[in-house]
Structure formats: structure tokens, C-alpha cells
Short mmCIF file of C-alpha atoms in Angstrom, two decimals:
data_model
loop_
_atom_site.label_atom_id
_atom_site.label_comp_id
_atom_site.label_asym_id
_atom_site.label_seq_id
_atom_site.Cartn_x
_atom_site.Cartn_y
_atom_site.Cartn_z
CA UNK A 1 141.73 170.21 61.09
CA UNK A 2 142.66 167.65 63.09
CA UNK A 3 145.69 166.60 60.22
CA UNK A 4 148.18 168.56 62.11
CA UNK A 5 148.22 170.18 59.12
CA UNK A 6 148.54 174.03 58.81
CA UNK A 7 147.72 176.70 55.76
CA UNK A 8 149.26 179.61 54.88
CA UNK A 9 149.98 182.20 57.55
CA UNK A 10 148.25 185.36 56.33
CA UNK A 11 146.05 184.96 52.90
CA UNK A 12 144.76 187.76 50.89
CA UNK A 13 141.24 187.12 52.28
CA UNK A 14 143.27 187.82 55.75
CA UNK A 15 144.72 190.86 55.05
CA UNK A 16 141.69 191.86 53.34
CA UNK A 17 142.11 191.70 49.83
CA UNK A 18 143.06 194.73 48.07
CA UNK A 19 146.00 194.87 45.66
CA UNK A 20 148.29 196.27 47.86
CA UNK A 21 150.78 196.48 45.26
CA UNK A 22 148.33 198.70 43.28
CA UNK A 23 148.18 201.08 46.15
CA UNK A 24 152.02 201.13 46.59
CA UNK A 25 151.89 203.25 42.80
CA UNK A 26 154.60 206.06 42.51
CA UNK A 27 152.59 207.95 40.82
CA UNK A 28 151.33 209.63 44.41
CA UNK A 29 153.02 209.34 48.15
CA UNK A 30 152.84 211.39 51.30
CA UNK A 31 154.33 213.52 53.03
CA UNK A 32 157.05 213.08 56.37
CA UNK A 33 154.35 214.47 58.49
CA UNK A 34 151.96 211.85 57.50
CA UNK A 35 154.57 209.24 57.22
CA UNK A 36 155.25 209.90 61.14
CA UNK A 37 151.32 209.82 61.76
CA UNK A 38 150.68 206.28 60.00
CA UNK A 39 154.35 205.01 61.37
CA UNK A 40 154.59 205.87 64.59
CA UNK A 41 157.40 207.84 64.66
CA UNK A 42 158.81 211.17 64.99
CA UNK A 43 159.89 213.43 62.27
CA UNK A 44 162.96 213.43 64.08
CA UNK A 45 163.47 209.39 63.38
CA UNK A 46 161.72 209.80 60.31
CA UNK A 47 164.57 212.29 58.90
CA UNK A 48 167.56 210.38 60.34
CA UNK A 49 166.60 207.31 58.89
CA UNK A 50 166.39 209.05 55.69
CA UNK A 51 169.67 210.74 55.76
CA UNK A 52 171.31 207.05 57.08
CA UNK A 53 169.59 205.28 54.22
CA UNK A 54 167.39 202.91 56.52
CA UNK A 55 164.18 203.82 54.93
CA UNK A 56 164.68 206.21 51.86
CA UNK A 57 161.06 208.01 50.54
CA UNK A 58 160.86 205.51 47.55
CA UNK A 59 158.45 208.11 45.79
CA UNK A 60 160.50 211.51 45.65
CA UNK A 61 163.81 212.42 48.18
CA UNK A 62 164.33 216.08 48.90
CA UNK A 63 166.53 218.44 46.67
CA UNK A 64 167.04 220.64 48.57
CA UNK A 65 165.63 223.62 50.57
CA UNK A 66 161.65 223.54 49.66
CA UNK A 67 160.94 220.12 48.49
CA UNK A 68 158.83 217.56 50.36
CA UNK A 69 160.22 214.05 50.12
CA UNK A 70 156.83 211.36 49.72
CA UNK A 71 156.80 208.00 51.16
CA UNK A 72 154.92 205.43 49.57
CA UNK A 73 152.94 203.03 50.66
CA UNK A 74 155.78 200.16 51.28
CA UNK A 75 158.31 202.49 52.49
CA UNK A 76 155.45 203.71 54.96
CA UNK A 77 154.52 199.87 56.15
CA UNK A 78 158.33 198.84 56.41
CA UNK A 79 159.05 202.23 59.39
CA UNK A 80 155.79 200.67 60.63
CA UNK A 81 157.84 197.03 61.26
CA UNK A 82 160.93 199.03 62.09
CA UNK A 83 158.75 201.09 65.13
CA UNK A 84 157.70 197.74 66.00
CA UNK A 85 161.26 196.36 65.71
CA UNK A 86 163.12 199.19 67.51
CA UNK A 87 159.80 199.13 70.35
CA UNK A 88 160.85 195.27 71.19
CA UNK A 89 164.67 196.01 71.78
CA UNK A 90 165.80 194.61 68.57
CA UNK A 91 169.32 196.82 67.52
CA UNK A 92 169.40 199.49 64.91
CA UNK A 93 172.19 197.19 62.74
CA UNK A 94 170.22 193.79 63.07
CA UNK A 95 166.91 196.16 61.90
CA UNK A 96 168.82 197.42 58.88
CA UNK A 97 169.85 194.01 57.72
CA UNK A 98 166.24 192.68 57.74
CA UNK A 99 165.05 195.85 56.27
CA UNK A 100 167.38 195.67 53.35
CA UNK A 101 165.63 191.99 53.12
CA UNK A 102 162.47 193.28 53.35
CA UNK A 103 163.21 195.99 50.18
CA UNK A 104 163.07 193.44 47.66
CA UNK A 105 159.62 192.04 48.35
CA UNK A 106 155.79 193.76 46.79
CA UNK A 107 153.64 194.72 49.16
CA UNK A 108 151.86 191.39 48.60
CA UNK A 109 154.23 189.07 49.94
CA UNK A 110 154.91 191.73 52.44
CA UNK A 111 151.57 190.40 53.58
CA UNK A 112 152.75 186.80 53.41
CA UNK A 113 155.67 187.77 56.06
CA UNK A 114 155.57 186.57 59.87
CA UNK A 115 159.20 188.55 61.43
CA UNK A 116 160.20 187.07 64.63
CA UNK A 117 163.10 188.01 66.72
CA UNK A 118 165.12 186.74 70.00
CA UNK A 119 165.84 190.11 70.48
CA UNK A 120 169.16 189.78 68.41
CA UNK A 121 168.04 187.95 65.07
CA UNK A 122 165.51 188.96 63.34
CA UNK A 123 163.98 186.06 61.52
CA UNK A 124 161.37 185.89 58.30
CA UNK A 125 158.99 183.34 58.11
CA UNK A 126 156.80 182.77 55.39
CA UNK A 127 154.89 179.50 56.33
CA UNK A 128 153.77 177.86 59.69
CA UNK A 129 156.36 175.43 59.20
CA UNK A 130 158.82 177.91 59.85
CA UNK A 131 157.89 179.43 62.78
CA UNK A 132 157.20 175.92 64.33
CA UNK A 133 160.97 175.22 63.12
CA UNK A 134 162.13 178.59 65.24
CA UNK A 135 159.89 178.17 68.19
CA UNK A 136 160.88 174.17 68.33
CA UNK A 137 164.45 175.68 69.56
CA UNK A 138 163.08 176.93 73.01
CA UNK A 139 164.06 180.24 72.93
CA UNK A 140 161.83 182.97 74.08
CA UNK A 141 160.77 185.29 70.50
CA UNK A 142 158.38 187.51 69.53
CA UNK A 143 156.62 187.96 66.40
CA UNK A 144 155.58 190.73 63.80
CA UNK A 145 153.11 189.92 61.78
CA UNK A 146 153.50 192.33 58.75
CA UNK A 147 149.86 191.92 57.75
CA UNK A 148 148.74 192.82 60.82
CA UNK A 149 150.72 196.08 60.62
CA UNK A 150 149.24 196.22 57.05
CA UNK A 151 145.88 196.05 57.85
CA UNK A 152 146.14 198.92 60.29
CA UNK A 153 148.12 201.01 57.90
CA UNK A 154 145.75 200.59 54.88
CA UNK A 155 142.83 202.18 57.64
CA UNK A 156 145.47 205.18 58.74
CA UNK A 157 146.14 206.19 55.34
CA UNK A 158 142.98 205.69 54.27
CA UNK A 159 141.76 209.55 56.22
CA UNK A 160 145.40 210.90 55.76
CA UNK A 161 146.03 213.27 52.91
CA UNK A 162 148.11 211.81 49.78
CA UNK A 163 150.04 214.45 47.17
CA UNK A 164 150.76 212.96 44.04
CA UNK A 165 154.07 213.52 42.35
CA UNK A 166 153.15 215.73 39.53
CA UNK A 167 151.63 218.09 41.93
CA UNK A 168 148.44 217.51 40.77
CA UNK A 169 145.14 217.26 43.25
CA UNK A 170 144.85 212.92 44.28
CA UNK A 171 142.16 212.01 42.22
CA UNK A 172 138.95 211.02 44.15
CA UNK A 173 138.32 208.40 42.22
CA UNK A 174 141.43 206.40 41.83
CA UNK A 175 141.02 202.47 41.68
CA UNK A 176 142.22 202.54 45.75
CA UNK A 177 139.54 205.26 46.67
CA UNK A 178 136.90 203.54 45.09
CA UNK A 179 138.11 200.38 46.86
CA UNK A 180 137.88 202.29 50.00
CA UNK A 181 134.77 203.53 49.54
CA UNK A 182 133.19 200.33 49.10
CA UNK A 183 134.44 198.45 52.13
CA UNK A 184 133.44 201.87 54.42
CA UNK A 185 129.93 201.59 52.56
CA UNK A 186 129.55 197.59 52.83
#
């Protein structure tokens, strides 16, 4: 320790291990109403932000009059960071440019992300070095920590209600409900 010397930000063992990327499957998502409950946010947000492109349903979009769109599990993690984002003052147009960022990446290196912001820039760092390198300016920031918003998402959606997109019922025991199962159990 006393090196200087830091690791990683956020490991797996961190974040707490699953495959995240497993859990973001498109083969099930939820609904807005859910989306809202694990996000934060109102259906009101949640539907704008749809219609403006900020955060799409990755998993199915409405057609039209009588179809639920379904979130999945990334699209549900990044309105999570944009709450969290919007909450600490940071514009609309400087949150769509890092969200755009943010698009490309799995859930896993989602995991691997530290945003911080001067409440104008929203920055991504990815190792300690970095956010030493931003903080080293003297600037006053703040910091997301996606895996923390992770963690706490994994837990919400873990007692809200999934659909899958077939229609079928969410099988009980899917690789991620087994996984759940066993940390509630251990």
C-alpha cells in the first residue's frame, strides 16, 4: 500500500460479480412503469426522453396505441446516471453527449466507469490515474460512480416484475434468477 500505487477503480468482486452483460439479454425488459421505479424518474421524463432519443427502450419501442415499450437492463442503469446527472445541475445537452458515450460500452465496463463533472463537462474515468489527473486541476467536481448506481439497480430490479419480449411468462429459473437466489440465500 504504501507504493502510492493504486488498482483498478471498481472490480467485478466490487460490483459484485454477476455477468451483468448476461442480465442486460433482449430476450426480456420491463416496462416504463418499472423503468421510472428502478430510475428515479417520472413517466413523464421517462417518455420525453424517449420521444427526444436520449434514452431509447433498447428492448422493444412502442408502435403505436397498445404496445408497451421495455427497457433493458443498460438502458435502465444509464436514466439511473442521467437522474444522477440532471440531480447535480449538469445540462440536458452536456448529459446527451456523455450518454451517447456511454451507449457503446457492455454493462461490464459500465461497471469500470467513474463520471465526474464541474457541473459543465462531464468527464469518464476509467482508472485512478484519471481522476487524480482531473482533480490535480483544482476545480471543485463531483463524481458518479456507475457501479455504485449498478449495484443498487441490480437489488431494485431484482423484486420488480420483468416481461419478456415474446410475451411469454419470465422464466423462474433463468441463469440471473438463480444468481439471485443464491446471493439472497448465502
Amino acid at each position: 500500500m504504501g507504493d502510492g500505487n493504486q488498482g483498478q477503480l471498481f472490480t467485478d468482486a466490487a460490483v459484485g460479480a454477476p455477468s451483468y452483460d448476461e442480465a442486460d439479454s433482449e430476450a426480456f425488459g420491463y416496462r416504463g412503469p418499472t423503468a421510472c421505479a428502478a430510475s428515479g424518474i417520472t413517466y413523464r421524463q421517462l417518455d420525453y426522453w424517449a420521444r427526444t432519443g436520449l434514452v431509447a427502450p433498447s428492448v422493444r419501442t412502442a408502435t403505436g396505441s397498445g404496445t408497451q415499450r421495455l427497457y433493458s437492463f443498460r438502458d435502465i442503469l444509464v436514466l439511473k446516471v442521467v437522474k444522477r446527472l440532471l440531480d447535480t445541475g449538469v445540462s440536458l445537452q452536456n448529459i446527451r453527449k456523455a450518454v451517447d458515450h456511454l451507449r457503446t460500452r457492455g454493462v461490464k465496463d459500465l461497471a469500470n466507469v467513474t463520471l465526474l463533472s464541474d457541473g459543465a463537462t462531464v468527464y469518464e474515468c476509467t482508472s485512478a490515474e484519471e481522476v487524480v489527473d482531473l482533480l490535480a486541476g483544482g476545480q471543485g467536481v463531483f463524481g458518479i460512480a456507475v457501479s455504485g448506481a449498478l449495484r443498487e439497480l441490480t437489488g431494485e430490479l431484482a423484486e420488480l416484475p420483468a416481461e419478456r419480449l415474446d410475451g411469454g411468462p419470465v422464466d423462474a429459473d433463468d441463469e440471473l434468477s438463480a444468481r439471485r437466489r443464491r446471493r439472497a440465500s448465502a
